[in-house]
Short mmCIF file of C-alpha atoms in Angstrom, two decimals:
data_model
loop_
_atom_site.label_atom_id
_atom_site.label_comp_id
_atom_site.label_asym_id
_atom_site.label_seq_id
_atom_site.Cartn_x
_atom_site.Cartn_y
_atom_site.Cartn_z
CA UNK A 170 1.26 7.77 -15.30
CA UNK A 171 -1.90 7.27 -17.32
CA UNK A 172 -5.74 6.48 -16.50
CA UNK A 173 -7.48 4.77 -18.98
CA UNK A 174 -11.21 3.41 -18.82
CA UNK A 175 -13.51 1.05 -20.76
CA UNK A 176 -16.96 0.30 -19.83
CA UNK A 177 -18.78 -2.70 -21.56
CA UNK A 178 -22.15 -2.30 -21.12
CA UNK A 179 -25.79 -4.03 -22.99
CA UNK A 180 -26.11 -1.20 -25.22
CA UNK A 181 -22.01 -0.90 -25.91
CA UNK A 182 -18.98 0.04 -25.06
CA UNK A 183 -17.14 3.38 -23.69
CA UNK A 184 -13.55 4.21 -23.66
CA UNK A 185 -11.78 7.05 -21.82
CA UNK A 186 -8.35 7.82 -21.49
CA UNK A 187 -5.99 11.12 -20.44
CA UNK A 188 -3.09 12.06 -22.53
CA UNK A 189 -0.17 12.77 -20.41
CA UNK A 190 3.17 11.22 -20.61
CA UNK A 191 5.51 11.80 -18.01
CA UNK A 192 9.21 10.63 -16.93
CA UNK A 193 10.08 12.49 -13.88
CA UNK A 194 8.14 15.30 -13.20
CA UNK A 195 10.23 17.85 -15.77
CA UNK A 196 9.46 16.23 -18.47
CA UNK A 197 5.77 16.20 -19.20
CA UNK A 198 3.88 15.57 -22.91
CA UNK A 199 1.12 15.36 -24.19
CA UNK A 200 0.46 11.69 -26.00
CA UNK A 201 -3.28 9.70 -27.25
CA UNK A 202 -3.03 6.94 -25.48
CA UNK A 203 -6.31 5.65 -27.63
CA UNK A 204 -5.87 4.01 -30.73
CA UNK A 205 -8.84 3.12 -33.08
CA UNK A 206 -9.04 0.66 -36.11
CA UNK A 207 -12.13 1.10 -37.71
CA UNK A 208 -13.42 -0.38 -40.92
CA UNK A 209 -16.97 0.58 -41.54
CA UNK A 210 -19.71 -2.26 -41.37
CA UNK A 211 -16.86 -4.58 -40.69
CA UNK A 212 -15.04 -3.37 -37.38
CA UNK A 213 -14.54 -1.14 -34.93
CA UNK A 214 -11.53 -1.89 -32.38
CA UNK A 215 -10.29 0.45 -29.44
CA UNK A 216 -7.27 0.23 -27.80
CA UNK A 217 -6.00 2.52 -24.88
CA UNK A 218 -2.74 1.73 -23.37
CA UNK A 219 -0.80 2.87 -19.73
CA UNK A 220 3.24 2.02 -18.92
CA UNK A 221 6.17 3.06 -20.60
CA UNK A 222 4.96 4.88 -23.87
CA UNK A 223 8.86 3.46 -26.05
CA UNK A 224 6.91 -0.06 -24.62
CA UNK A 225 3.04 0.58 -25.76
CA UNK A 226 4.06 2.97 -29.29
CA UNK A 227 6.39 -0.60 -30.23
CA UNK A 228 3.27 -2.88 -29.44
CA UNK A 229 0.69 -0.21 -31.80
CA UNK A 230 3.63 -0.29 -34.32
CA UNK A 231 3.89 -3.83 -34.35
CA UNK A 232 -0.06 -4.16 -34.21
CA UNK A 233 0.03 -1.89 -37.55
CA UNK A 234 2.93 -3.97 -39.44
CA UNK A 235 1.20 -7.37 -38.72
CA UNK A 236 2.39 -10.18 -35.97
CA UNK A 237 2.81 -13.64 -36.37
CA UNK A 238 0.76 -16.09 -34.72
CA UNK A 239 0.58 -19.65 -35.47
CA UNK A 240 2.23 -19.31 -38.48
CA UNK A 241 0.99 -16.64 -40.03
CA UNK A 242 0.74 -12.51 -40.01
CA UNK A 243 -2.28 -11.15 -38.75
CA UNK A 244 -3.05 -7.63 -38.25
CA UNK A 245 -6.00 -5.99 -36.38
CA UNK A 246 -7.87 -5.78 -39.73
CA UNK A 247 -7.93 -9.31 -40.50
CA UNK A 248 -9.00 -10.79 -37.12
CA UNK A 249 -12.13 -12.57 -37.52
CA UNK A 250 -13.10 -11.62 -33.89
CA UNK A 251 -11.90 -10.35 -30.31
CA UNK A 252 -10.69 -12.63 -28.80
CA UNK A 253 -8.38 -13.29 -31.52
CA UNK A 254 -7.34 -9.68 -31.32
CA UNK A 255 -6.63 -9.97 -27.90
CA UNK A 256 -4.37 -12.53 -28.52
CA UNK A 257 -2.83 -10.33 -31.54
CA UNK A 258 -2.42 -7.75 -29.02
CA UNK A 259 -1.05 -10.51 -26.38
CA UNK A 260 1.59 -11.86 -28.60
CA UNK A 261 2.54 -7.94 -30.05
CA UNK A 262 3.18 -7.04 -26.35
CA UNK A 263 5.48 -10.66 -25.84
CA UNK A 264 7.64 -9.97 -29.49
CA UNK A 265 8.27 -5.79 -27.64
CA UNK A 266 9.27 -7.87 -24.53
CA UNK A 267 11.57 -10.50 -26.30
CA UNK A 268 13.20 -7.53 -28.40
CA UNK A 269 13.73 -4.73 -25.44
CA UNK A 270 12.94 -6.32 -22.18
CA UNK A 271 16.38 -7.29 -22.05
CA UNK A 272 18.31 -4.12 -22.22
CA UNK A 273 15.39 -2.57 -19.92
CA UNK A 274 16.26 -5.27 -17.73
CA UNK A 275 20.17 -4.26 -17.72
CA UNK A 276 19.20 -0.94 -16.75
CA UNK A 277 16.99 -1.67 -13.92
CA UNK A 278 13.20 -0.50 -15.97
CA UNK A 279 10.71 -3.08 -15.26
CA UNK A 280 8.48 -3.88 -18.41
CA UNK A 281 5.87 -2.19 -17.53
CA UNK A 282 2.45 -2.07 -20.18
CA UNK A 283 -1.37 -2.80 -20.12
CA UNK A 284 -3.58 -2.24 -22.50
CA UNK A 285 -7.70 -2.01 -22.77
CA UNK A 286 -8.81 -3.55 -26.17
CA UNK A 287 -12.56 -3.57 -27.01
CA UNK A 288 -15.09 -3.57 -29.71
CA UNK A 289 -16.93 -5.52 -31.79
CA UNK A 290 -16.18 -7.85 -35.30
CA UNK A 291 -18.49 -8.10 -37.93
CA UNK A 292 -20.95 -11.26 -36.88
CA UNK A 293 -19.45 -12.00 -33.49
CA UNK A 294 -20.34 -10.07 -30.15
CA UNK A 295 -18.85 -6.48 -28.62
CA UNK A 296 -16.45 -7.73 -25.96
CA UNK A 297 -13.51 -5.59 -24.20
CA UNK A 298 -10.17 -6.96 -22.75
CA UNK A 299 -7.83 -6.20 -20.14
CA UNK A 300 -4.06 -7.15 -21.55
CA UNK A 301 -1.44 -7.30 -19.05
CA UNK A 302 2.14 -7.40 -19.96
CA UNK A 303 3.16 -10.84 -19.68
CA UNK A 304 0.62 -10.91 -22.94
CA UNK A 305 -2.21 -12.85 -21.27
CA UNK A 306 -5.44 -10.98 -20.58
CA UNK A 307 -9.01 -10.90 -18.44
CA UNK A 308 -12.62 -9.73 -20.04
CA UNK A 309 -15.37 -8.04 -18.64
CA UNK A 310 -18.38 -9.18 -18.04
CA UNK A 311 -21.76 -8.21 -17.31
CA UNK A 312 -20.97 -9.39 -13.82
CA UNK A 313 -17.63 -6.63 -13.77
CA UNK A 314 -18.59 -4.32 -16.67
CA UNK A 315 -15.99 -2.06 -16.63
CA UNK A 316 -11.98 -2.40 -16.30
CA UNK A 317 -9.11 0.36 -15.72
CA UNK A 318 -5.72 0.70 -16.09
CA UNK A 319 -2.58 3.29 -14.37
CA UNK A 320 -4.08 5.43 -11.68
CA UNK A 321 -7.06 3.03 -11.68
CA UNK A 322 -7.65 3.83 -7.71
CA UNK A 323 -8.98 7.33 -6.96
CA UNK A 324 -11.35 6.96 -10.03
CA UNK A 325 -12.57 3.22 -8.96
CA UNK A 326 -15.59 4.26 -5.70
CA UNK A 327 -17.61 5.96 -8.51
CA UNK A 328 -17.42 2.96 -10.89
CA UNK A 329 -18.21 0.53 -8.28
CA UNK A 330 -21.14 2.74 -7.18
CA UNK A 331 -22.48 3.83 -10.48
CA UNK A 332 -21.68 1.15 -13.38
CA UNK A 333 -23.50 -1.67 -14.34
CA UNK A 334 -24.00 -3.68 -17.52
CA UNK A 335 -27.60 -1.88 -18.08
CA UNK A 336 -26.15 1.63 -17.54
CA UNK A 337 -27.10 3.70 -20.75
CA UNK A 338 -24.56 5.37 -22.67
CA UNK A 339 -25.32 9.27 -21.95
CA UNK A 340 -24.92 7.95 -18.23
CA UNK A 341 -22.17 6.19 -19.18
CA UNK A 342 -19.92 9.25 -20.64
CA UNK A 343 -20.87 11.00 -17.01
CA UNK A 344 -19.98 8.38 -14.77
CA UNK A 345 -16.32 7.82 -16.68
CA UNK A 346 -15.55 11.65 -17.22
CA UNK A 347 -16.41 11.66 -12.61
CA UNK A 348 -13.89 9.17 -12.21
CA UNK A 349 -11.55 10.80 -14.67
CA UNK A 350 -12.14 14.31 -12.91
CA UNK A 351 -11.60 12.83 -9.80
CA UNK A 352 -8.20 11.28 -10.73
CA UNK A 353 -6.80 14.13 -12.41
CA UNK A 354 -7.78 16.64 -9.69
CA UNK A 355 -6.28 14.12 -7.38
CA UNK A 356 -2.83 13.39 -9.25
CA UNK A 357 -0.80 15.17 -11.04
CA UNK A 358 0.78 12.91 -13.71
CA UNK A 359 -2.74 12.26 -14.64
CA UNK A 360 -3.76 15.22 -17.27
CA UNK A 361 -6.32 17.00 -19.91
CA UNK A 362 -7.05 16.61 -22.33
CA UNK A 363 -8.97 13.29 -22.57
CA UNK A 364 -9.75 11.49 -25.54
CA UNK A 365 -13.81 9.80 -25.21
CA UNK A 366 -14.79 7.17 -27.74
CA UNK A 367 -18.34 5.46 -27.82
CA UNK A 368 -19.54 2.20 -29.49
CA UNK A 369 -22.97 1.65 -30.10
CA UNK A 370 -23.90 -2.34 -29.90
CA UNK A 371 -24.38 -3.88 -33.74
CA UNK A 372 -23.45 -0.43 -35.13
CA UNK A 373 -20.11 -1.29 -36.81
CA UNK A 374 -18.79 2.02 -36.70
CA UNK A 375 -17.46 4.65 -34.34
CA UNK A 376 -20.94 6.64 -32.86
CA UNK A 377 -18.28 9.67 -30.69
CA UNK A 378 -14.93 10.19 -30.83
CA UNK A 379 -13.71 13.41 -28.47
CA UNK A 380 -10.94 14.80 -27.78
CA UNK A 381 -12.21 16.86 -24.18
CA UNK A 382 -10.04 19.33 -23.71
CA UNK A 383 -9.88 21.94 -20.48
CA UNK A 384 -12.07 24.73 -21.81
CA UNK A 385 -14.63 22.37 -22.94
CA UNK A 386 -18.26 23.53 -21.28
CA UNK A 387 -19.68 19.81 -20.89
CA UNK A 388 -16.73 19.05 -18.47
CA UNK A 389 -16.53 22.12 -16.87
CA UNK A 390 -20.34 21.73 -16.11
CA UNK A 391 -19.73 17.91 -14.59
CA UNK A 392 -17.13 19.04 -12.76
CA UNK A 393 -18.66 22.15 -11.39
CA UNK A 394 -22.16 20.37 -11.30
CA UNK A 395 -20.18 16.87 -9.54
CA UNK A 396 -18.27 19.46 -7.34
CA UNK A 397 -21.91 21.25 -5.91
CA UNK A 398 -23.73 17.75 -5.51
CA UNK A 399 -21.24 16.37 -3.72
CA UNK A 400 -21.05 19.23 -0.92
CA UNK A 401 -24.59 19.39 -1.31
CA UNK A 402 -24.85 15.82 -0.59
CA UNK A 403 -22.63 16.03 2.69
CA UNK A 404 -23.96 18.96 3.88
CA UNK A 405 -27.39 17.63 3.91
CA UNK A 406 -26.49 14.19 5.78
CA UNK A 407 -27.88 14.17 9.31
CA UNK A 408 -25.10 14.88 11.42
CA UNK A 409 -24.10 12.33 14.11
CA UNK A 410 -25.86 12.04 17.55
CA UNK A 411 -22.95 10.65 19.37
CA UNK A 412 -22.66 13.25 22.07
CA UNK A 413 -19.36 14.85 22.46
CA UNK A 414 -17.50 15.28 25.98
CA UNK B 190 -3.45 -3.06 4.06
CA UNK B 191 -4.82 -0.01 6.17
CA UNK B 192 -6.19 3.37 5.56
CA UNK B 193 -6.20 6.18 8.08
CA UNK B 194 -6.86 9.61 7.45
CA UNK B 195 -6.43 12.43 9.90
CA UNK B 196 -7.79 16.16 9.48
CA UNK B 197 -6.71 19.09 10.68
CA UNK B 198 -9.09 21.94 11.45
CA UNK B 199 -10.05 25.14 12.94
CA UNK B 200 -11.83 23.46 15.14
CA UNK B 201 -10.09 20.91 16.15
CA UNK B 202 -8.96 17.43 14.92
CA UNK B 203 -10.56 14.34 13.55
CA UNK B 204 -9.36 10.53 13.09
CA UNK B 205 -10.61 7.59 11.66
CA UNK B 206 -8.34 4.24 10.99
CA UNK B 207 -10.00 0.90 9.80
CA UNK B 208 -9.00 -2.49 11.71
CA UNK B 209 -7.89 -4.97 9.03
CA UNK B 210 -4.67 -6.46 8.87
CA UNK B 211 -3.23 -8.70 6.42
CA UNK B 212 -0.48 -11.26 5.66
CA UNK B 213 -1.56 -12.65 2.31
CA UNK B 214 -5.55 -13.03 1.97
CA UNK B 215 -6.12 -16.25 4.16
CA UNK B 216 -4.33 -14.92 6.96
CA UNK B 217 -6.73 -11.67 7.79
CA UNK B 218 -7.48 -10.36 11.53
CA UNK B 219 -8.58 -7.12 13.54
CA UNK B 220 -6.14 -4.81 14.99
CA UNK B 221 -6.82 -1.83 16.46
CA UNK B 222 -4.52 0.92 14.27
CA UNK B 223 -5.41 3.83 17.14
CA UNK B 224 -3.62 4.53 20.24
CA UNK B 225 -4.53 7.67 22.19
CA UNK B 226 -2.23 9.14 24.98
CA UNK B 227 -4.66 11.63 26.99
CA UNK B 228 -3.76 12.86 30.36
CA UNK B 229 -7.31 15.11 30.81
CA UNK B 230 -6.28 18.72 31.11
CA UNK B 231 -2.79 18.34 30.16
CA UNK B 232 -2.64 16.55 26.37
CA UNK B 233 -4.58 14.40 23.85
CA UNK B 234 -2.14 12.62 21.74
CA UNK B 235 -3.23 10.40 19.42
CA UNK B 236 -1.34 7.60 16.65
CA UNK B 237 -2.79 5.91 13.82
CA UNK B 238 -0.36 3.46 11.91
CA UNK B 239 -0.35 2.34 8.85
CA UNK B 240 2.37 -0.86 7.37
CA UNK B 241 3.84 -3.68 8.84
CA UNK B 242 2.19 -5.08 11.76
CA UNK B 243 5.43 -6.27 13.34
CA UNK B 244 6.87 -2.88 13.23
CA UNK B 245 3.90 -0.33 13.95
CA UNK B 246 3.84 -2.57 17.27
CA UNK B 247 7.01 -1.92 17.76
CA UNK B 248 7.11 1.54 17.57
CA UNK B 249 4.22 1.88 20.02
CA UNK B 250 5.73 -0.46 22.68
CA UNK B 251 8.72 1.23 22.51
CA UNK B 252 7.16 4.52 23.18
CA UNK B 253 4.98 2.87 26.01
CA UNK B 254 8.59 2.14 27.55
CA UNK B 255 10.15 5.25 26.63
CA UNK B 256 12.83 6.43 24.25
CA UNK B 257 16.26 7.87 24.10
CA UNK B 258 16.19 10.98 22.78
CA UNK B 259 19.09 13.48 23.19
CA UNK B 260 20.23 11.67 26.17
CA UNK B 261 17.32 11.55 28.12
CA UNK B 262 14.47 9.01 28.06
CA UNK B 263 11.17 10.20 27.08
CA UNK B 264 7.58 9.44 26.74
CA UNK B 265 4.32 10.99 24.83
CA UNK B 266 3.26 11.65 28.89
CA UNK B 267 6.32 14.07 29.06
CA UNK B 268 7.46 15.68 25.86
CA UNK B 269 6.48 19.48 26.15
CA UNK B 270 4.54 19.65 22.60
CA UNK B 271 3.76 18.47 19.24
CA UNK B 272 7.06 18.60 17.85
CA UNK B 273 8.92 16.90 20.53
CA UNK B 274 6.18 13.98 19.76
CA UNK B 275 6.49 13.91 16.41
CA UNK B 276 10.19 13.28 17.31
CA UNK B 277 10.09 11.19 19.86
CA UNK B 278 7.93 9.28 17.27
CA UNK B 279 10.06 9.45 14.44
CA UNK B 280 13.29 8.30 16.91
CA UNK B 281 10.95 5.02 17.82
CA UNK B 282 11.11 4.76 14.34
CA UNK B 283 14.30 4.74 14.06
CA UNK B 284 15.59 2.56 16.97
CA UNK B 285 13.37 0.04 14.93
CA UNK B 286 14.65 0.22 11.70
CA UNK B 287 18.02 -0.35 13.61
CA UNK B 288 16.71 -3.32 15.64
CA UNK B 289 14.70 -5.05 13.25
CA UNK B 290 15.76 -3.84 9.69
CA UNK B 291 18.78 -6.27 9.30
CA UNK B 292 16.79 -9.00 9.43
CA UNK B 293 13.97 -8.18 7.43
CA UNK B 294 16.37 -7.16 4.72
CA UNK B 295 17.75 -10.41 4.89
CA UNK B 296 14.64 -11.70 3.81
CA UNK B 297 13.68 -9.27 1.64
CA UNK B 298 11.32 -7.61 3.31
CA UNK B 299 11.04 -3.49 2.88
CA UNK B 300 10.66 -1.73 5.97
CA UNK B 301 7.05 -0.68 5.82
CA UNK B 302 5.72 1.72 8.35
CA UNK B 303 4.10 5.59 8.66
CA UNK B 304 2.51 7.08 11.08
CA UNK B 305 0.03 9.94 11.83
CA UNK B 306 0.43 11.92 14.73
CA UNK B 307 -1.65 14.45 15.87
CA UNK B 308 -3.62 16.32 19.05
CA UNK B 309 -2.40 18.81 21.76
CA UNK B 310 -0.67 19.55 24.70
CA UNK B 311 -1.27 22.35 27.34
CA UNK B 312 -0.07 25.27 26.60
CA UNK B 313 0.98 24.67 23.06
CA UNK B 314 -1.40 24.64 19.64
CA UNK B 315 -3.16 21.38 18.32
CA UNK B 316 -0.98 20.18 15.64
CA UNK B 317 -0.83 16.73 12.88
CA UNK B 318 1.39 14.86 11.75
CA UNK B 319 2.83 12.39 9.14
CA UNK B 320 5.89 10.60 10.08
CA UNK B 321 7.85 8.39 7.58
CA UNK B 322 10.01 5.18 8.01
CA UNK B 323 12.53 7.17 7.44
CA UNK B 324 11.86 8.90 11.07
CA UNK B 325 11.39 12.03 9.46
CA UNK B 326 7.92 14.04 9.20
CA UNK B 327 5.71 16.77 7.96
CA UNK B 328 3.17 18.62 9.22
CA UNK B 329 -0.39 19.55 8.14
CA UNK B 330 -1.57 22.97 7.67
CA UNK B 331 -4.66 25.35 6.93
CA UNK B 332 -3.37 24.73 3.08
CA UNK B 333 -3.56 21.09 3.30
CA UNK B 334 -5.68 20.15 6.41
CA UNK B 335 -5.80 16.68 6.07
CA UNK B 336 -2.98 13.56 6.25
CA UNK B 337 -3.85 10.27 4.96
CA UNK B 338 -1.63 6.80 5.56
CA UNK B 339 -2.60 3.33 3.74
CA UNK B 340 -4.66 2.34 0.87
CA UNK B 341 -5.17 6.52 0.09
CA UNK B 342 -5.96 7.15 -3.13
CA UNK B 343 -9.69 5.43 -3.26
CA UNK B 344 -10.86 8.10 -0.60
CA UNK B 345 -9.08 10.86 -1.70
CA UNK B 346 -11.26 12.86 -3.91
CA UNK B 347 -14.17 13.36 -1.70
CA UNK B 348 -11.50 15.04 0.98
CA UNK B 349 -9.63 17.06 -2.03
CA UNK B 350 -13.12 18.46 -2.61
CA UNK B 351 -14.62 18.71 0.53
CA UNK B 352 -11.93 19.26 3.76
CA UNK B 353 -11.08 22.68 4.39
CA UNK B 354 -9.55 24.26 7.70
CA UNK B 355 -12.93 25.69 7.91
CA UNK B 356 -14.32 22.34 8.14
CA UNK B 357 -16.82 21.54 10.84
CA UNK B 358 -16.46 19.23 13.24
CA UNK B 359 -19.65 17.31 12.41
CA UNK B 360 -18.95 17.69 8.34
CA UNK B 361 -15.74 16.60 9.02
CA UNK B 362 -17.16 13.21 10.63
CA UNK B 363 -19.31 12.51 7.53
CA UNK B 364 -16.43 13.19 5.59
CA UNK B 365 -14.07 10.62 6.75
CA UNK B 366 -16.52 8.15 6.56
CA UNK B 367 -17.46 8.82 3.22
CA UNK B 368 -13.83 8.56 2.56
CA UNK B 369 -13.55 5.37 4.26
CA UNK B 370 -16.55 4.16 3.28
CA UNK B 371 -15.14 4.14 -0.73
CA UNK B 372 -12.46 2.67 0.38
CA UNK B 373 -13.66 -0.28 2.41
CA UNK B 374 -15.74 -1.11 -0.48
CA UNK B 375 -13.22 -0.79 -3.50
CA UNK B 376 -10.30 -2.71 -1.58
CA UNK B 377 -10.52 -5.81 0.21
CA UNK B 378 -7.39 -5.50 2.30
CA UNK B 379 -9.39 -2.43 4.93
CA UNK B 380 -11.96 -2.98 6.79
CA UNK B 381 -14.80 -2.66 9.46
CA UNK B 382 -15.16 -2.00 11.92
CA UNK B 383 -13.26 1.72 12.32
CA UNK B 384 -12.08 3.33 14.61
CA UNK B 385 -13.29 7.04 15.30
CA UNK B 386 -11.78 10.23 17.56
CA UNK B 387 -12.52 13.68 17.76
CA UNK B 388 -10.78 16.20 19.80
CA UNK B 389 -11.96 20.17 19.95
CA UNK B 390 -8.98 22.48 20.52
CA UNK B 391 -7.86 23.69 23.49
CA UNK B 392 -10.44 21.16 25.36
CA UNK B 393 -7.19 18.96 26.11
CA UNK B 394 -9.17 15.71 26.70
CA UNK B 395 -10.77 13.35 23.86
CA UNK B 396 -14.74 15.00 22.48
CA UNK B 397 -15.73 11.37 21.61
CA UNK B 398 -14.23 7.93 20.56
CA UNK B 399 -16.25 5.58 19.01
CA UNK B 400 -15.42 1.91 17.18
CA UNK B 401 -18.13 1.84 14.62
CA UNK B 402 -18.93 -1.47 13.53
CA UNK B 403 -20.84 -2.80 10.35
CA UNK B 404 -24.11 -2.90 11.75
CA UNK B 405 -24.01 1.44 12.97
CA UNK B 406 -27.09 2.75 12.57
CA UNK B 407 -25.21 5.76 11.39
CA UNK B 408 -22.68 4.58 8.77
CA UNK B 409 -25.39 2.48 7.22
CA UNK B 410 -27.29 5.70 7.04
CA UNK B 411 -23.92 7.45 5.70
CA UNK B 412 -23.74 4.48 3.53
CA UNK B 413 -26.98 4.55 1.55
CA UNK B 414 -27.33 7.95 1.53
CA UNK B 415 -24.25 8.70 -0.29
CA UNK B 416 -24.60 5.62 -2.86
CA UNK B 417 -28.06 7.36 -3.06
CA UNK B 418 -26.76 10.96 -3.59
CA UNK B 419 -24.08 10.32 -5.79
CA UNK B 420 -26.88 8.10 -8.16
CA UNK B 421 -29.14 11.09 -8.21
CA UNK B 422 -26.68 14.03 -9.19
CA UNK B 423 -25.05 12.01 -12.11
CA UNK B 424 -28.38 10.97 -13.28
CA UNK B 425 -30.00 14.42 -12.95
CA UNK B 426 -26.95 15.85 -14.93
CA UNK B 427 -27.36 17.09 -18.33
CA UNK B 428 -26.53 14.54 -21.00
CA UNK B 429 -24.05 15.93 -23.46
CA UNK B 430 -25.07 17.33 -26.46
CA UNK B 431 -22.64 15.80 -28.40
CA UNK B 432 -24.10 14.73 -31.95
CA UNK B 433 -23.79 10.44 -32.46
CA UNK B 434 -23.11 9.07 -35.31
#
């Protein structure tokens, strides 16, 4: 499985995704999941992906040798915004599905792929996109400012709690490297190291691209540091006055 | 949906099960998920269930009336200790599955259904356990003191990082609701009110059972102050260092 997170906040957007690939549990890699097309002053465009990796590496290959929409080949490069690259993306992911879904399908695998795509276009806005894998898609919005995909569950309480569209970007990186601590502590075919990529609003280029691996001290201090609060937090709750029989 | 989480201590044992069930969203009610067997002196025995309404039902009603097991007929008020429950239990499972399963299958509809299972009889240690549809179960231990059925992966990290057999009985109280608490509010499908029960060892009759409702004084106060904990420690967390470009 996968976790992958994107955040779109006022002041920009925040991507974070683990890197292991597994199919059963004896055969474990080590994959990006994160993608990046970046064009200086023009364009900056994330994508993170979670299903089956022969399924998401054909839709980034694809993405890279151009797909046809209405007509005509378009590649992430030459979208004049994101919405249109969300639909690149959509129709990529339907050409994988016409081409292998049906000898998955003969074998009993279930097409399984979603993808985060965010970023922002020279003179339109930062925006970030859910992509499911019948090709159609969701955004966030200031109202939902963050969306997951794979193990999205046992990182979701802290997102809920903590994120909203006016959360700053230092708080941002904490708040998505809790939720990814908490997932891979929590399941196994979740796993380090992560790759962390922030996008400044209006910027136009990358501002932090990480690769967070175990022995790195800022995520051994949030997790030792999340670890302490939390069973510092408990601890000092006022305990119940139900009595007890 | 349904989450219930049981914990399995030093000092004893703690449950908590929400109420909601579910057949599609417009078709939502309250059911109790808790059924306690005590005979004061003699054995606490309590079930939480988590699945198919239909089913969990049965199972209990059939273990109200008593089930064949090795050629005699048996209830939780006579089995001689834990693992003769979990069992009898798992043999109510079972005769379901034979009952009912043909016809669900016919409509293709799995047979969804697990159960925890845990408290004490005289004479014989306090003991939990998680019993499959399959009839089949395993057992908590001082390595892994806690069982969870349901929507489990929301309030999962908080008991990975805080249960240990060590646990106290009132920690352990704060914990499950914080565990629930996550849950309730990043999945629609459980919900208030809960349902609460502590037993000490060797006391053989129930410390305290509570339904806590949405307006408790004390899992409001659980509420905010863990929203308001978990707000402070990521905010009072160093920002990275991490140069931006």
């Amino acid at each position: 499985m996968t976790y992958c997170v994107g955040l779109f906040l006022e002041e920009g957007l925040v991507f974070l995704s683990d890197t292991r690939t597994n199919a059963g549990v004896d055969h474990i890699s080590t994959f990006s999941k994160m993608q990046v097309e970046e064009v200086a002053g023009d364009r900056v465009l994330t994508i993170l992906s979670a299903g089956n990796l022969a399924i998401t590496q054909a839709v980034w290959s694809r993405l890279q040798e151009g797909v046809w929409l209405n007509g005509e080949r378009h590649t992430l490069r030459n979208v004049p915004n994101l919405f249109h690259a969300a639909q690149l993306v959509g129709q990529a992911v339907r050409d994988v599905y016409a081409a292998d879904n049906p000898a998955l399908a003969q074998q009993g695998i279930g097409f399984d792929c979603s993808l985060l795509l965010g970023g922002q276009i020279s003179g339109a806005p930062h925006r970030l996109f859910l992509i499911y894998a019948t090709g159609n898609f969701i955004e966030a919005t200031a109202d939902t400012p963050f969306l997951q995909i794979g193990e999205i569950k046992y990182g979701k309480p802290i997102l809920d709690r903590g994120v909203t569209f006016a959360t700053l970007l230092p708080d941002a990186i904490k708040l998505v490297l809790i939720s990814m601590d908490g997932t891979l502590r929590s399941n196994l075919t979740v796993g380090l190291p992560v790759d962390l990529l922030l996008y400044r609003r209006d910027t136009l280029h990358v501002a932090l691209r990480r690769r967070i691996a175990e022995d790195d001290p800022y995520l051994l201090m949030v997790r030792a540091n999340w670890s302490r609060a939390l069973r510092e937090a408990y601890q000092a709750m006022p305990r119940p006055d139900w009595p007890l029989a």
